[in-house]
PDB file of C-alpha atoms in Angstrom:
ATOM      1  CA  UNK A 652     119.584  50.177 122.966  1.00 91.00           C
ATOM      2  CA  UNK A 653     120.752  48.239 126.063  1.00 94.00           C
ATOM      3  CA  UNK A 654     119.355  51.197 128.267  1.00 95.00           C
ATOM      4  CA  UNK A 655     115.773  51.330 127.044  1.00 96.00           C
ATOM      5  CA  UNK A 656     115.679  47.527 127.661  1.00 97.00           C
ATOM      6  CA  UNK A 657     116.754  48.197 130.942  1.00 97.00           C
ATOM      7  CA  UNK A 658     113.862  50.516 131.493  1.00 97.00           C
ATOM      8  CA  UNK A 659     111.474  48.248 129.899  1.00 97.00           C
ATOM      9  CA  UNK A 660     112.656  45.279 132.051  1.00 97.00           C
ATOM     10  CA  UNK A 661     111.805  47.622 135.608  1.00 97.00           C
ATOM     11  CA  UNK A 662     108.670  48.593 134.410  1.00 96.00           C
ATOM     12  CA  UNK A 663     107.800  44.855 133.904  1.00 97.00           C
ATOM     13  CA  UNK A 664     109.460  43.031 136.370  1.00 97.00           C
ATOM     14  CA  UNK A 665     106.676  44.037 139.120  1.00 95.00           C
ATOM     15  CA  UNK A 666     103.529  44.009 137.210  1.00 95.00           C
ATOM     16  CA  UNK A 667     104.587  39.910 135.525  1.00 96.00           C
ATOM     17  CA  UNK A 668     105.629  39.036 139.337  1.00 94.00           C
ATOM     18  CA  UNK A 669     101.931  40.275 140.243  1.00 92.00           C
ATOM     19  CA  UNK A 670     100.439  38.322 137.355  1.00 93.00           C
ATOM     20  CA  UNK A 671     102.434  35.017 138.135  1.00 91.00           C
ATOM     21  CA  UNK A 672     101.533  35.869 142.071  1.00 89.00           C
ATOM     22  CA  UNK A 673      97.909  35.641 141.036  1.00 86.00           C
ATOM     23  CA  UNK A 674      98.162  32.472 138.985  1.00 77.00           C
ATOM     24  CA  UNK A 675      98.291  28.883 139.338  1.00 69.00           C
ATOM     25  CA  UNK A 676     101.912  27.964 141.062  1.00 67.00           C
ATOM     26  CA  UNK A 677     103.289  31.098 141.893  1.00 81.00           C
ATOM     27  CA  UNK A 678     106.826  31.822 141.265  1.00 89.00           C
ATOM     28  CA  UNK A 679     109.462  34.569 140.932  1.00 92.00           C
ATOM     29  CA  UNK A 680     110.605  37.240 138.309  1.00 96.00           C
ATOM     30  CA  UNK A 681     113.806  38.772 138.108  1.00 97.00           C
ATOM     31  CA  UNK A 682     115.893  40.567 136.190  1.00 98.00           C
ATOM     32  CA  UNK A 683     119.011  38.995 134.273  1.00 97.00           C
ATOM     33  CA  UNK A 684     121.286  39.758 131.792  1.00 96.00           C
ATOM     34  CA  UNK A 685     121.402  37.932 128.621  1.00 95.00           C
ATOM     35  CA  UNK A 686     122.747  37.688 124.942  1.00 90.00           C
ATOM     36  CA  UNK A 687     120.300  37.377 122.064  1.00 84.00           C
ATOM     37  CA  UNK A 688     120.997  35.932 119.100  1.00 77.00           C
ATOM     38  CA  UNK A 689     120.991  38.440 116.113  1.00 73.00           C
ATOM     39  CA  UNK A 690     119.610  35.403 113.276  1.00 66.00           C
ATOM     40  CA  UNK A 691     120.673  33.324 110.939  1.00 62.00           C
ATOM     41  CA  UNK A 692     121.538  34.130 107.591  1.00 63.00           C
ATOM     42  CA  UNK A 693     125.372  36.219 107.680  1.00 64.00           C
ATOM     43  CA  UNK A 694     125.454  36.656 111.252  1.00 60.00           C
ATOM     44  CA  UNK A 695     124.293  33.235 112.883  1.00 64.00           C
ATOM     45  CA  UNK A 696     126.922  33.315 116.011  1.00 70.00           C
ATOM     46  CA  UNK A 697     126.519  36.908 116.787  1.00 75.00           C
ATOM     47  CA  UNK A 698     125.109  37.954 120.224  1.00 79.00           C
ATOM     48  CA  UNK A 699     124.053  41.510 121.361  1.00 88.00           C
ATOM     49  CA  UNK A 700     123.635  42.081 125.235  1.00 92.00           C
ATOM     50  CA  UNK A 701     120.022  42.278 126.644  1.00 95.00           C
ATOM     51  CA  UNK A 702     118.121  41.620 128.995  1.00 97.00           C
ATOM     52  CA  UNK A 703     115.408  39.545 130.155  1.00 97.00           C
ATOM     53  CA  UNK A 704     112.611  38.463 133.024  1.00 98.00           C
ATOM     54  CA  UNK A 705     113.402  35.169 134.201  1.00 97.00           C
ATOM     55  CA  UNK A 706     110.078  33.233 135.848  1.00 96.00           C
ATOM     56  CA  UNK A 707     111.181  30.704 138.501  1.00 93.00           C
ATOM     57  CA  UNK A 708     109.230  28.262 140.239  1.00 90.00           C
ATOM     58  CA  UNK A 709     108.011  28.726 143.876  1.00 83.00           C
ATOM     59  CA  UNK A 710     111.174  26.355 145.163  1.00 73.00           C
ATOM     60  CA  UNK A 711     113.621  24.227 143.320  1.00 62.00           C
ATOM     61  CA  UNK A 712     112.125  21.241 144.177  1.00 65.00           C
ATOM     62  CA  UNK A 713     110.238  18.555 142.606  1.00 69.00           C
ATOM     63  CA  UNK A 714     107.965  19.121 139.555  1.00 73.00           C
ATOM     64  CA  UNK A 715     110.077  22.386 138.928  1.00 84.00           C
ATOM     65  CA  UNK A 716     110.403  21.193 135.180  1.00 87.00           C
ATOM     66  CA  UNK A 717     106.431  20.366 134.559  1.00 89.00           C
ATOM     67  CA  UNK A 718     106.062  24.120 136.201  1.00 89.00           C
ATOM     68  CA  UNK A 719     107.935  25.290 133.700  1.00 92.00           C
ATOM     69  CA  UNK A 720     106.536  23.626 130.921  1.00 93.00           C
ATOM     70  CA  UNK A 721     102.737  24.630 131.642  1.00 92.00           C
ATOM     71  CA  UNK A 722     104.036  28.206 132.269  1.00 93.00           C
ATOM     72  CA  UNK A 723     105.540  28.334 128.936  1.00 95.00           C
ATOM     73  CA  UNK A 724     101.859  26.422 127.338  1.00 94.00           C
ATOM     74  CA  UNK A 725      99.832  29.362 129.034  1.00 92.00           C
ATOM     75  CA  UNK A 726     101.951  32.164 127.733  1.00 95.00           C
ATOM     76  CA  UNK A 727     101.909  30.465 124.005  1.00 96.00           C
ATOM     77  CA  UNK A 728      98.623  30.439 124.115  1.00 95.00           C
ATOM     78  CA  UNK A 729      97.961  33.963 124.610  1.00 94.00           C
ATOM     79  CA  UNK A 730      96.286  35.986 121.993  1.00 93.00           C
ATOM     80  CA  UNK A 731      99.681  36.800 120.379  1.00 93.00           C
ATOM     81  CA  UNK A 732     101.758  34.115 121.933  1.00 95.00           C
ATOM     82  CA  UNK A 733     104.606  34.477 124.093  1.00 95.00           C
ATOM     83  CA  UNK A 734     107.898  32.697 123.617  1.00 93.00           C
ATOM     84  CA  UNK A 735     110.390  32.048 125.787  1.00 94.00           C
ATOM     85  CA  UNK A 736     113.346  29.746 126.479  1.00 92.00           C
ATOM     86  CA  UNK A 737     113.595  27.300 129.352  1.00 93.00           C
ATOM     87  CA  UNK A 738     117.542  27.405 130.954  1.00 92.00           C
ATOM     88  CA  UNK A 739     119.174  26.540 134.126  1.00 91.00           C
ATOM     89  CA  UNK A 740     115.336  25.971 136.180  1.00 90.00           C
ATOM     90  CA  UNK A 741     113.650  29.346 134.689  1.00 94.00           C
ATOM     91  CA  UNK A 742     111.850  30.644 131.671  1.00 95.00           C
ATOM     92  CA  UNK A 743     113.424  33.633 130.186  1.00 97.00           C
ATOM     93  CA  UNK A 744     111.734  36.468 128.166  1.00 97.00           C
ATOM     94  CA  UNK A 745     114.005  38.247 126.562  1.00 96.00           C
ATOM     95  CA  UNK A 746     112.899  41.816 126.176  1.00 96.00           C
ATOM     96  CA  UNK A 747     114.900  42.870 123.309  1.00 92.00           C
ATOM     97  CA  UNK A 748     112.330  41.101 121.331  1.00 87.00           C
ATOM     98  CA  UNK A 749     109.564  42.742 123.147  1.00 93.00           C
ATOM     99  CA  UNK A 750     107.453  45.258 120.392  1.00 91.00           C
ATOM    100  CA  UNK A 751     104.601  46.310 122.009  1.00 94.00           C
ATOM    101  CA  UNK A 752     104.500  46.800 126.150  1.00 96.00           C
ATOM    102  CA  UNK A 753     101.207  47.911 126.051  1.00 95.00           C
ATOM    103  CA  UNK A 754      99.991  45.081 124.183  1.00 95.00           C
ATOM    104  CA  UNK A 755     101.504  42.280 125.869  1.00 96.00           C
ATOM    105  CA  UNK A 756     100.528  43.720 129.257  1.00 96.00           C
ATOM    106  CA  UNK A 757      96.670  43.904 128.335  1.00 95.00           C
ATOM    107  CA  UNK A 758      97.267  40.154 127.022  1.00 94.00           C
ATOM    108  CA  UNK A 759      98.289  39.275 130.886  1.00 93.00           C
ATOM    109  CA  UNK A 760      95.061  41.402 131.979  1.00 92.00           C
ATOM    110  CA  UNK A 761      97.446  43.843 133.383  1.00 90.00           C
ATOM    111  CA  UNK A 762      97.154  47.937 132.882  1.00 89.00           C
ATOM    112  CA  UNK A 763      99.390  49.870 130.643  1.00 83.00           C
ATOM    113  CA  UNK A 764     102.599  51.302 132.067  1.00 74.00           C
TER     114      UNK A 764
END
C-alpha cells in the first residue's frame, strides 16, 4: 500500500543521501512520486502510484549524464543488483519494488532501520 511506501521512502531517503554523500560525485536524494508499471502479460498499460528516491547529480551541469550512468554501474553491481531508471537528469528507485530494506541497506554498508 501507497502508505507503507511512503514510510519506507523516509526511512531511506537520509541514510542513501549519506551513502551517495560519502561516495565518489556526491549528489542528492529526494523523494518523488511515481507510477509503476504493473507487467506485461493482461495488464501491460496499467500504472499503480508509488513512490521512489530520485539520485541527482551534484549540479546540472556538464557530465551530469556519465554521473548517472556510473551511478547506475555501481548499484548493478551490488551483491543483489540494483535497478533503476534514468529520467529527466536523475536515477529513480522505485520503492514499490523494494523486498527487503534490511538487505539492501547492508548491501550499501549502511545499518538496518
Amino acid at each position: 500500500p501507497l502508505p507503507q511506501i511512503d514510510a519506507l521512502a523516509q526511512r531511506l531517503q537520509p541514510a542513501v543521501a549519506a551513502w551517495l554523500a560519502a561516495g565518489p560525485g556526491r549528489g542528492t536524494v529526494a523523494v518523488l512520486a511515481v507510477h509503476s508499471q504493473i507487467g506485461s502479460g493482461a495488464l501491460p498499460v496499467d500504472r499503480l502510484p508509488s513512490l521512489a528516491l530520485r539520485l541527482t547529480p551534484p549540479a546540472p551541469a556538464r557530465g551530469a549524464g556519465r554521473w548517472l550512468d556510473a551511478l547506475a554501474r555501481r548499484l548493478r553491481a551490488l551483491p543483489v543488483p540494483v535497478i533503476g531508471r534514468i529520467a529527466d537528469g536523475a536515477l529513480l528507485l522505485d520503492l514499490r519494488c523494494l523486498e527487503d530494506e534490511a538487505a539492501f541497506l547492508a548491501q550499501l554498508g549502511l545499518p538496518p532501520p
